[in-house]
């Protein structure tokens, strides 16, 4: 039997109650409690929470770790409320966060970097570190609820996942922001009324959270950077596949399409052999296998390494070699071995596991199936991926993994946040020209919400902060390996200009935003 929110904590499968009390006193706890209550009154009356997606090619998947990747990996902990929308449920869980103060000047800004749909193991040493040094900022990074070590439950049943949503995550950020400001004031022996200027950053889904945070809590941040921020929930995301084909170019696209046709033919005659060729013989569901192959190609363009897939395929095509074997080698050597992708993360039977070794796969799929969709389906004509990766495949997966009643009501999600018509201010949107996810971001610029497209042949997801390509990790987001470093530099200068202006406009804690 699954646990319910109103049942008192009685066993190890209930909300984790081991709390680490930071060095703050009772006033902070009372302040945060009052904050939660006041926020609750504002939102709970006007919003009916939606039903509470990693490796469905998550928009924010991270490359493997390398030396020097992090500014810090020292874990810190705060208490977080399980359900911000309930006036009676006061259960809490431990939320992990990290802080880096080496560049912080007294009274300087605080950069809140949002972690997204994966384990958050530290503060990356990417271009945000350069910005922090430039502005004398502290950098803090809280881990997203349920991911990594910040899970309220040991068993990720559908019942227990109902508190996993972007709305709950935004309240986590708001409460954390207030807690950390209070902690800074205590550390520096300042009055409780002092408020550092805050700026919020995020890439991908976290980029969407960054934009949404500015939208919903404008008084808590001077501005936001939504790097590849996927603010538009999309039911049938056909533009994703169309961008893969466009980024690939005519020759590579044709080779990918031919490979897809060959795979489909082989699945009809000898499915086990063709799956074994790719190292994916454990995938019993043909849709899961075809989705894996589609993701492998898309990832190359998403993370700024188109040559990884296009070079071997176009070369094989020109030399009359076996396309299927060439693509299989790319999937095995690059996508599985080099990027560390696990085949099991595409297996619906594995995704049904409520205590998996890799929980991020099940968690992200839940967010996809309950809130944002991003169903990367094949368009009707000229698709790169198999037409069998369609809406029915995605809906069947949601039902098979999470049961009846879990459905992504994208209309309500976009109604709540505004989609690409988000009505906010002081948000910078950035996207890479080759990134298939950019079509779920805000690409039309306005005075209050400038949007920049970084154009180059390997400019992908989060290029403004990460550089390109994104494997190996680029220290301080080094852009020298981008095919057009000047394009990256130009957008970075614009980002810094906006940060400088917006910080100056709200530096006085008593001034209006």
Coordinates of C-alpha atoms in Angstrom, one line a residue:
X1 CA 0.0 0.0 0.0
X2 CA 1.4 3.4 -0.9
X3 CA 1.8 6.1 1.8
X4 CA -0.5 9.1 1.9
X5 CA 0.4 12.6 2.8
X6 CA -1.9 12.9 5.8
X7 CA -0.6 9.7 7.4
X8 CA 1.8 10.3 10.3
X9 CA 5.4 9.2 9.6
X10 CA 5.7 5.7 11.0
X11 CA 8.2 3.7 8.9
X12 CA 11.3 4.0 6.7
X13 CA 9.2 4.5 3.5
X14 CA 7.6 7.7 4.8
X15 CA 9.0 11.2 4.5
X16 CA 12.6 11.4 5.7
X17 CA 12.7 13.1 9.0
X18 CA 16.5 13.3 9.7
X19 CA 17.0 17.0 9.9
X20 CA 20.3 18.9 9.9
X21 CA 19.9 22.2 11.8
X22 CA 22.2 24.8 10.3
X23 CA 23.8 27.5 12.4
X24 CA 20.8 29.7 12.4
X25 CA 18.6 30.5 15.4
X26 CA 14.9 30.2 16.0
X27 CA 14.1 33.6 14.4
X28 CA 15.0 32.2 11.0
X29 CA 12.7 29.2 11.4
X30 CA 9.8 31.5 12.4
X31 CA 10.6 33.9 9.5
X32 CA 10.5 31.0 7.0
X33 CA 7.3 29.6 8.5
X34 CA 5.6 33.0 8.2
X35 CA 6.9 33.3 4.6
X36 CA 5.5 29.9 3.7
X37 CA 2.1 30.8 5.2
X38 CA 1.9 34.1 3.4
X39 CA 2.9 32.6 0.1
X40 CA 0.3 29.8 0.7
X41 CA -2.5 32.3 1.1
X42 CA -1.7 33.9 -2.2
X43 CA -1.4 30.8 -4.3
X44 CA -3.5 28.0 -2.8
X45 CA -6.8 29.9 -3.3
X46 CA -6.2 30.6 -7.0
X47 CA -4.4 27.6 -8.2
X48 CA -5.4 23.9 -8.4
X49 CA -2.1 22.1 -8.5
X50 CA -1.6 19.8 -11.5
X51 CA -1.0 16.1 -11.1
X52 CA 2.1 15.7 -9.7
X53 CA 10.4 13.1 -17.3
X54 CA 15.4 11.4 -17.0
X55 CA 16.4 9.9 -19.8
X56 CA 13.8 10.7 -22.4
X57 CA 16.5 12.9 -23.7
X58 CA 16.1 15.3 -20.9
X59 CA 16.7 18.9 -21.8
X60 CA 19.2 19.2 -19.0
X61 CA 21.2 16.0 -19.0
X62 CA 24.8 16.6 -17.9
X63 CA 28.1 15.2 -19.4
X64 CA 30.4 13.0 -17.3
X65 CA 32.5 14.4 -14.5
X66 CA 36.1 15.6 -15.0
X67 CA 38.7 17.1 -12.8
X68 CA 38.1 20.8 -12.1
X69 CA 34.5 20.8 -13.1
X70 CA 33.2 22.1 -9.7
X71 CA 33.8 25.3 -7.8
X72 CA 32.8 23.3 -4.7
X73 CA 31.3 20.0 -3.8
X74 CA 30.9 20.6 -0.1
X75 CA 27.3 19.6 0.8
X76 CA 25.1 21.7 3.0
X77 CA 21.6 21.0 4.1
X78 CA 18.3 22.9 4.9
X79 CA 14.9 21.8 5.9
X80 CA 12.2 22.1 3.2
X81 CA 8.5 21.7 3.4
X82 CA 7.0 18.7 1.6
X83 CA 3.8 20.4 0.5
X84 CA 3.8 24.2 0.2
X85 CA 0.1 24.2 -0.8
X86 CA -1.3 22.5 2.2
X87 CA -2.3 24.5 5.3
X88 CA -2.2 21.3 7.5
X89 CA 0.6 19.1 6.2
X90 CA 3.8 20.4 7.8
X91 CA 6.1 17.5 7.0
X92 CA 9.6 18.4 5.9
X93 CA 12.6 16.8 4.1
X94 CA 16.3 17.5 3.9
X95 CA 17.3 19.5 0.8
X96 CA 21.0 19.6 -0.3
X97 CA 22.6 22.8 -1.4
X98 CA 26.1 24.2 -2.1
X99 CA 27.6 27.6 -1.7
X100 CA 30.7 29.3 -3.1
X101 CA 31.8 32.6 -1.5
X102 CA 35.4 33.1 -2.8
X103 CA 34.4 36.0 -5.0
X104 CA 31.7 37.5 -2.8
X105 CA 32.2 41.1 -1.8
X106 CA 30.4 42.5 1.3
X107 CA 26.9 43.5 0.3
X108 CA 27.5 42.1 -3.2
X109 CA 25.0 40.1 -5.2
X110 CA 23.9 36.5 -4.7
X111 CA 23.7 34.3 -7.8
X112 CA 21.1 31.6 -7.3
X113 CA 21.9 28.8 -9.8
X114 CA 19.0 26.3 -10.1
X115 CA 19.7 22.6 -10.4
X116 CA 17.3 20.8 -12.6
X117 CA 16.3 17.2 -13.4
X118 CA 19.4 15.3 -12.2
X119 CA 21.5 14.8 -9.2
X120 CA 23.2 18.1 -8.2
X121 CA 26.7 17.2 -7.0
X122 CA 28.2 20.7 -6.8
X123 CA 28.5 24.1 -8.4
X124 CA 29.9 23.8 -11.9
X125 CA 33.0 25.8 -12.8
X126 CA 31.5 27.2 -16.0
X127 CA 30.9 30.7 -17.3
X128 CA 28.8 31.6 -14.3
X129 CA 32.0 31.5 -12.3
X130 CA 33.4 34.2 -14.6
X131 CA 30.3 36.3 -14.0
X132 CA 30.5 35.7 -10.2
X133 CA 34.1 37.0 -10.2
X134 CA 33.1 40.0 -12.3
X135 CA 30.3 41.0 -10.1
X136 CA 31.7 39.9 -6.7
X137 CA 28.8 37.5 -6.2
X138 CA 28.2 34.6 -3.9
X139 CA 26.9 31.5 -5.8
X140 CA 24.4 29.1 -4.2
X141 CA 22.8 26.0 -5.7
X142 CA 20.0 24.1 -4.1
X143 CA 19.2 20.6 -5.4
X144 CA 15.8 20.0 -7.0
X145 CA 13.4 18.1 -4.8
X146 CA 13.4 14.3 -5.3
X147 CA 16.6 14.3 -7.3
X148 CA 20.0 13.2 -6.1
X149 CA 20.1 13.3 -2.3
X150 CA 17.1 15.6 -1.8
X151 CA 14.3 13.0 -2.0
X152 CA 11.5 13.1 0.6
X153 CA 10.8 9.4 0.0
X154 CA 12.8 6.2 -0.4
X155 CA 10.1 4.6 -2.5
X156 CA 9.2 6.6 -5.6
X157 CA 5.7 5.3 -6.0
X158 CA 3.2 7.3 -8.1
X159 CA 1.5 8.2 -4.9
X160 CA 4.7 9.5 -3.4
X161 CA 5.6 11.5 -6.5
X162 CA 2.6 13.7 -6.3
X163 CA 4.7 16.4 -4.6
X164 CA 7.1 16.5 -7.6
X165 CA 6.2 19.5 -9.7
X166 CA 7.6 22.8 -11.0
X167 CA 5.2 24.6 -8.7
X168 CA 6.5 22.9 -5.6
X169 CA 10.1 23.4 -6.8
X170 CA 9.5 27.2 -7.2
X171 CA 8.3 27.5 -3.6
X172 CA 11.4 25.5 -2.6
X173 CA 13.5 28.1 -4.3
X174 CA 11.6 31.0 -2.7
X175 CA 11.9 29.6 0.8
X176 CA 15.6 28.7 0.3
X177 CA 16.3 32.2 -1.0
X178 CA 14.8 33.8 2.1
X179 CA 16.5 31.3 4.4
X180 CA 19.9 31.9 2.8
X181 CA 19.5 35.7 2.9
X182 CA 18.7 35.5 6.6
X183 CA 21.7 33.2 7.1
X184 CA 24.0 35.7 5.3
X185 CA 22.7 38.5 7.6
X186 CA 23.4 36.3 10.6
X187 CA 26.9 35.4 9.4
X188 CA 27.9 39.0 8.7
X189 CA 26.1 40.3 11.8
X190 CA 23.7 42.4 9.8
X191 CA 20.1 43.5 10.5
X192 CA 17.3 41.3 9.3
X193 CA 16.1 44.0 7.0
X194 CA 19.2 43.9 4.8
X195 CA 18.7 42.3 1.4
X196 CA 21.5 41.4 -1.0
X197 CA 20.6 41.8 -4.7
X198 CA 19.8 38.4 -6.1
X199 CA 20.0 37.1 -9.7
X200 CA 18.7 33.7 -10.8
X201 CA 20.3 31.4 -13.4
X202 CA 19.3 28.1 -15.0
X203 CA 19.8 25.9 -18.0
X204 CA 17.1 23.9 -19.8
X205 CA 14.3 22.9 -17.4
X206 CA 16.2 24.8 -14.8
X207 CA 16.2 27.7 -17.2
X208 CA 12.4 27.5 -17.4
X209 CA 12.4 27.5 -13.6
X210 CA 14.6 30.6 -13.6
X211 CA 12.2 32.4 -15.9
X212 CA 9.2 31.2 -13.9
X213 CA 10.8 32.3 -10.6
X214 CA 11.1 35.8 -11.9
X215 CA 7.5 35.6 -13.1
X216 CA 6.0 34.3 -9.9
X217 CA 8.4 35.9 -7.3
X218 CA 9.6 39.2 -8.9
X219 CA 10.3 40.7 -5.5
X220 CA 12.8 38.0 -4.7
X221 CA 15.2 38.5 -7.7
X222 CA 16.6 41.4 -9.7
X223 CA 16.4 39.3 -12.8
X224 CA 16.9 35.9 -14.4
X225 CA 18.9 34.2 -17.1
X226 CA 16.9 31.4 -18.8
X227 CA 19.6 29.6 -20.8
X228 CA 17.9 27.3 -23.2
X229 CA 14.9 27.7 -21.0
X230 CA 12.1 25.4 -22.1
X231 CA 9.2 27.5 -20.9
X232 CA 6.6 26.1 -23.4
X233 CA 5.0 22.8 -22.5
X234 CA 4.5 21.0 -25.7
X235 CA 2.2 18.0 -26.3
X236 CA 3.4 16.9 -29.7
X237 CA 6.9 18.4 -30.0
X238 CA 7.5 17.7 -33.7
X239 CA 9.7 20.8 -34.1
X240 CA 12.3 18.9 -32.0
X241 CA 12.8 16.3 -34.8
X242 CA 12.6 18.9 -37.5
X243 CA 15.5 20.8 -35.9
X244 CA 17.5 17.6 -35.7
X245 CA 17.2 17.2 -39.4
X246 CA 18.0 20.9 -40.0
X247 CA 21.0 20.8 -37.8
X248 CA 22.3 17.6 -39.4
X249 CA 22.2 19.1 -42.9
X250 CA 21.1 17.3 -46.1
X251 CA 23.7 14.6 -46.3
X252 CA 23.7 13.6 -42.7
X253 CA 19.9 13.9 -42.4
X254 CA 19.5 11.5 -45.4
X255 CA 21.9 9.0 -43.8
X256 CA 20.0 9.2 -40.5
X257 CA 16.7 8.6 -42.3
X258 CA 18.1 5.7 -44.3
X259 CA 19.4 4.2 -41.0
X260 CA 16.0 4.5 -39.4
X261 CA 14.4 2.6 -42.3
X262 CA 17.1 -0.1 -42.1
X263 CA 16.5 -0.5 -38.4
X264 CA 12.7 -0.8 -38.9
X265 CA 13.2 -3.5 -41.5
X266 CA 15.5 -5.5 -39.3
X267 CA 13.1 -5.2 -36.4
X268 CA 10.5 -7.0 -38.5
X269 CA 12.8 -9.9 -39.5
X270 CA 15.2 -10.3 -36.5
X271 CA 14.6 -7.9 -33.7
X272 CA 16.9 -9.5 -31.2
X273 CA 19.9 -9.3 -33.6
X274 CA 19.5 -5.7 -34.5
X275 CA 19.0 -4.7 -30.8
X276 CA 22.1 -6.7 -29.9
X277 CA 24.1 -4.9 -32.6
X278 CA 23.4 -1.6 -30.6
X279 CA 24.0 -3.2 -27.2
X280 CA 20.3 -2.8 -26.4
X281 CA 19.0 -6.4 -26.5
X282 CA 17.4 -6.0 -23.1
X283 CA 14.8 -3.6 -24.5
X284 CA 11.8 -5.8 -25.2
X285 CA 9.6 -2.9 -26.4
X286 CA 10.5 -1.9 -30.0
X287 CA 9.3 1.7 -29.2
X288 CA 11.8 2.0 -26.3
X289 CA 14.6 0.8 -28.7
X290 CA 13.6 3.2 -31.5
X291 CA 13.4 6.1 -28.9
X292 CA 17.0 5.2 -27.7
X293 CA 18.3 5.5 -31.3
X294 CA 16.5 8.8 -31.9
X295 CA 17.9 10.3 -28.7
X296 CA 21.4 9.2 -29.6
X297 CA 21.4 11.3 -32.7
X298 CA 19.6 14.3 -31.2
X299 CA 22.1 14.4 -28.3
X300 CA 25.0 15.1 -30.7
X301 CA 23.4 18.2 -31.9
X302 CA 21.9 19.2 -28.6
X303 CA 25.4 19.2 -26.9
X304 CA 27.4 20.7 -29.7
X305 CA 29.1 17.6 -31.2
X306 CA 27.4 17.0 -34.6
X307 CA 30.6 15.4 -36.1
X308 CA 30.2 12.5 -33.6
X309 CA 27.2 11.2 -35.6
X310 CA 27.5 12.8 -39.0
X311 CA 31.1 12.1 -39.8
X312 CA 30.9 8.3 -39.6
X313 CA 27.5 8.1 -41.3
X314 CA 28.3 10.4 -44.3
X315 CA 31.7 8.7 -44.7
X316 CA 30.0 5.2 -44.6
X317 CA 27.4 6.4 -47.1
X318 CA 30.0 7.7 -49.6
X319 CA 32.2 4.6 -49.3
X320 CA 29.3 2.2 -49.7
X321 CA 29.8 0.8 -46.2
X322 CA 27.0 -0.6 -43.9
X323 CA 25.1 2.3 -42.4
X324 CA 23.5 0.2 -39.7
X325 CA 26.8 -1.0 -38.4
X326 CA 28.3 2.5 -38.5
X327 CA 25.4 4.0 -36.6
X328 CA 25.5 1.1 -34.1
X329 CA 29.1 1.8 -33.4
X330 CA 28.3 5.5 -32.8
X331 CA 25.6 4.5 -30.4
X332 CA 27.8 2.0 -28.5
X333 CA 31.0 4.1 -28.4
X334 CA 29.7 7.6 -28.1
X335 CA 26.2 7.6 -26.6
X336 CA 26.5 4.7 -24.3
X337 CA 30.2 4.5 -23.4
X338 CA 31.4 8.0 -23.7
X339 CA 28.3 9.9 -22.5
X340 CA 27.5 7.2 -20.0
X341 CA 23.9 6.6 -21.1
X342 CA 22.3 3.5 -19.6
X343 CA 20.2 1.4 -21.9
X344 CA 18.0 0.6 -18.9
X345 CA 16.9 4.2 -18.6
X346 CA 14.8 3.6 -21.8
X347 CA 13.3 0.3 -20.5
X348 CA 9.7 0.8 -19.4
X349 CA 10.0 -2.2 -17.0
X350 CA 13.0 -0.5 -15.4
X351 CA 11.2 2.8 -15.2
X352 CA 8.4 1.1 -13.2
X353 CA 10.9 0.3 -10.4
X354 CA 10.1 2.5 -7.4
X355 CA 13.6 2.1 -5.9
X356 CA 15.9 2.3 -8.9
X357 CA 19.6 2.9 -8.9
X358 CA 19.2 5.7 -11.3
X359 CA 16.1 7.5 -10.0
X360 CA 16.4 10.6 -12.3
X361 CA 15.0 8.6 -15.2
X362 CA 11.8 7.8 -13.4
X363 CA 11.5 11.2 -11.9
X364 CA 11.9 13.1 -15.1
X365 CA 9.4 10.9 -16.9
X366 CA 6.9 11.6 -14.1
X367 CA 7.3 15.4 -14.7
X368 CA 6.9 14.8 -18.4
X369 CA 3.8 12.6 -18.0
X370 CA 2.2 14.9 -15.4
X371 CA 3.0 18.4 -16.4
X372 CA 5.1 19.4 -19.5
X373 CA 5.0 16.5 -22.0
X374 CA 7.7 17.6 -24.5
X375 CA 6.7 14.4 -26.4
X376 CA 9.4 14.2 -29.1
X377 CA 7.3 12.6 -31.7
X378 CA 8.0 12.1 -35.4
X379 CA 6.4 14.7 -37.7
X380 CA 4.1 13.4 -40.4
X381 CA 6.6 14.0 -43.2
X382 CA 10.3 13.9 -43.7
X383 CA 11.1 12.7 -40.1
X384 CA 14.5 11.6 -38.9
X385 CA 13.2 9.4 -36.1
X386 CA 10.9 6.4 -36.6
X387 CA 7.2 7.2 -37.0
X388 CA 6.6 4.6 -34.3
X389 CA 7.9 7.1 -31.8
X390 CA 4.5 8.9 -31.7
X391 CA 2.0 10.3 -29.3
X392 CA 0.5 6.8 -28.6
X393 CA 4.0 5.5 -27.6
X394 CA 4.4 8.3 -25.1
X395 CA 0.9 8.0 -23.6
X396 CA 1.2 4.2 -23.3
X397 CA 4.6 4.7 -21.5
X398 CA 3.0 7.1 -19.0
X399 CA 0.2 4.7 -18.3
X400 CA 2.4 1.6 -18.1
X401 CA 4.9 3.3 -15.8
X402 CA 2.7 5.4 -13.5
X403 CA -0.8 4.0 -13.9
X404 CA -4.1 5.5 -14.8
X405 CA -4.7 9.2 -14.3
X406 CA -1.2 10.6 -14.9
X407 CA -1.5 12.8 -17.9
X408 CA 0.3 16.0 -19.0
X409 CA -2.3 18.8 -19.1
X410 CA 0.0 21.2 -21.1
X411 CA -2.9 23.6 -21.6
X412 CA -3.0 24.2 -17.8
X413 CA 0.7 24.4 -17.5
X414 CA 1.0 27.0 -20.2
X415 CA -2.0 28.8 -18.8
X416 CA -0.3 29.1 -15.4
X417 CA 3.1 30.2 -16.7
X418 CA 2.2 31.8 -20.1
X419 CA 4.4 29.6 -22.3
X420 CA 6.3 31.7 -24.8
X421 CA 3.9 34.5 -24.0
X422 CA 5.2 34.8 -20.5
X423 CA 4.3 38.2 -19.1
X424 CA 7.3 39.1 -17.0
X425 CA 10.3 41.4 -17.0
X426 CA 14.1 41.3 -16.6
X427 CA 14.6 37.8 -18.0
X428 CA 17.3 37.1 -20.6
X429 CA 16.6 34.1 -22.9
X430 CA 19.4 32.5 -24.7
X431 CA 19.5 29.5 -27.1
X432 CA 22.0 27.7 -29.4
X433 CA 21.2 27.6 -33.1
X434 CA 21.6 23.8 -33.4
X435 CA 19.7 22.9 -30.2
X436 CA 16.4 21.1 -30.9
X437 CA 15.0 22.3 -27.6
X438 CA 15.1 25.9 -28.6
X439 CA 11.6 25.6 -30.1
X440 CA 10.2 25.2 -26.5
X441 CA 12.0 28.5 -25.5
X442 CA 11.1 32.1 -25.9
X443 CA 13.0 33.2 -29.1
X444 CA 11.2 36.4 -29.8
X445 CA 13.0 39.3 -28.1
X446 CA 11.4 42.3 -26.3
X447 CA 12.7 45.2 -24.3
X448 CA 12.0 43.7 -20.9
X449 CA 12.8 40.1 -22.0
X450 CA 15.7 40.1 -24.5
X451 CA 16.3 36.9 -26.4
X452 CA 19.5 35.9 -28.1
X453 CA 20.3 33.1 -30.5
X454 CA 23.9 32.0 -30.6
X455 CA 24.6 31.0 -34.1
X456 CA 27.3 28.4 -35.0
X457 CA 27.5 24.9 -36.3
X458 CA 28.1 23.4 -32.8
X459 CA 26.2 25.9 -30.7
X460 CA 23.8 23.8 -28.6
X461 CA 22.1 23.6 -25.2
X462 CA 23.3 26.1 -22.7
X463 CA 26.2 27.2 -24.9
X464 CA 26.3 30.6 -23.2
X465 CA 27.3 29.1 -19.9
X466 CA 28.9 25.8 -21.0
X467 CA 30.8 26.5 -24.2
X468 CA 30.8 23.9 -27.0
X469 CA 31.1 21.0 -27.4
X470 CA 30.1 19.9 -23.9
X471 CA 32.3 16.9 -23.6
X472 CA 34.8 17.1 -22.2
X473 CA 33.6 19.7 -19.7
X474 CA 34.8 23.3 -20.5
X475 CA 36.4 25.0 -17.6
X476 CA 34.8 28.4 -17.1
X477 CA 32.6 27.7 -20.2
X478 CA 35.6 28.1 -22.5
X479 CA 34.2 29.1 -26.0
X480 CA 37.4 28.6 -28.0
X481 CA 36.1 25.3 -29.4
X482 CA 32.9 26.8 -30.7
X483 CA 32.9 27.2 -34.4
X484 CA 32.2 30.8 -33.9
X485 CA 33.6 31.9 -30.5
X486 CA 32.8 35.6 -31.3
X487 CA 29.1 34.7 -31.5
X488 CA 29.3 33.3 -28.0
X489 CA 31.3 36.2 -26.7
X490 CA 28.8 38.7 -28.2
X491 CA 25.9 37.2 -26.4
X492 CA 27.9 36.8 -23.1
X493 CA 28.6 40.5 -23.2
X494 CA 24.9 41.2 -23.6
X495 CA 24.1 39.0 -20.6
X496 CA 26.6 40.8 -18.4
X497 CA 25.2 44.1 -19.6
X498 CA 21.7 43.1 -18.5
X499 CA 22.9 41.7 -15.2
X500 CA 24.8 44.9 -14.4
X501 CA 21.8 47.2 -15.3
X502 CA 19.2 45.1 -13.4
X503 CA 21.3 44.7 -10.3
X504 CA 21.9 48.4 -10.1
X505 CA 18.2 49.1 -10.5
X506 CA 17.2 47.0 -7.5
X507 CA 20.3 47.2 -5.3
X508 CA 18.4 49.2 -2.7
X509 CA 16.3 46.6 -0.8
X510 CA 13.5 49.1 -0.2
X511 CA 13.2 50.1 -3.9
X512 CA 10.4 48.7 -6.0
X513 CA 11.1 46.1 -8.7

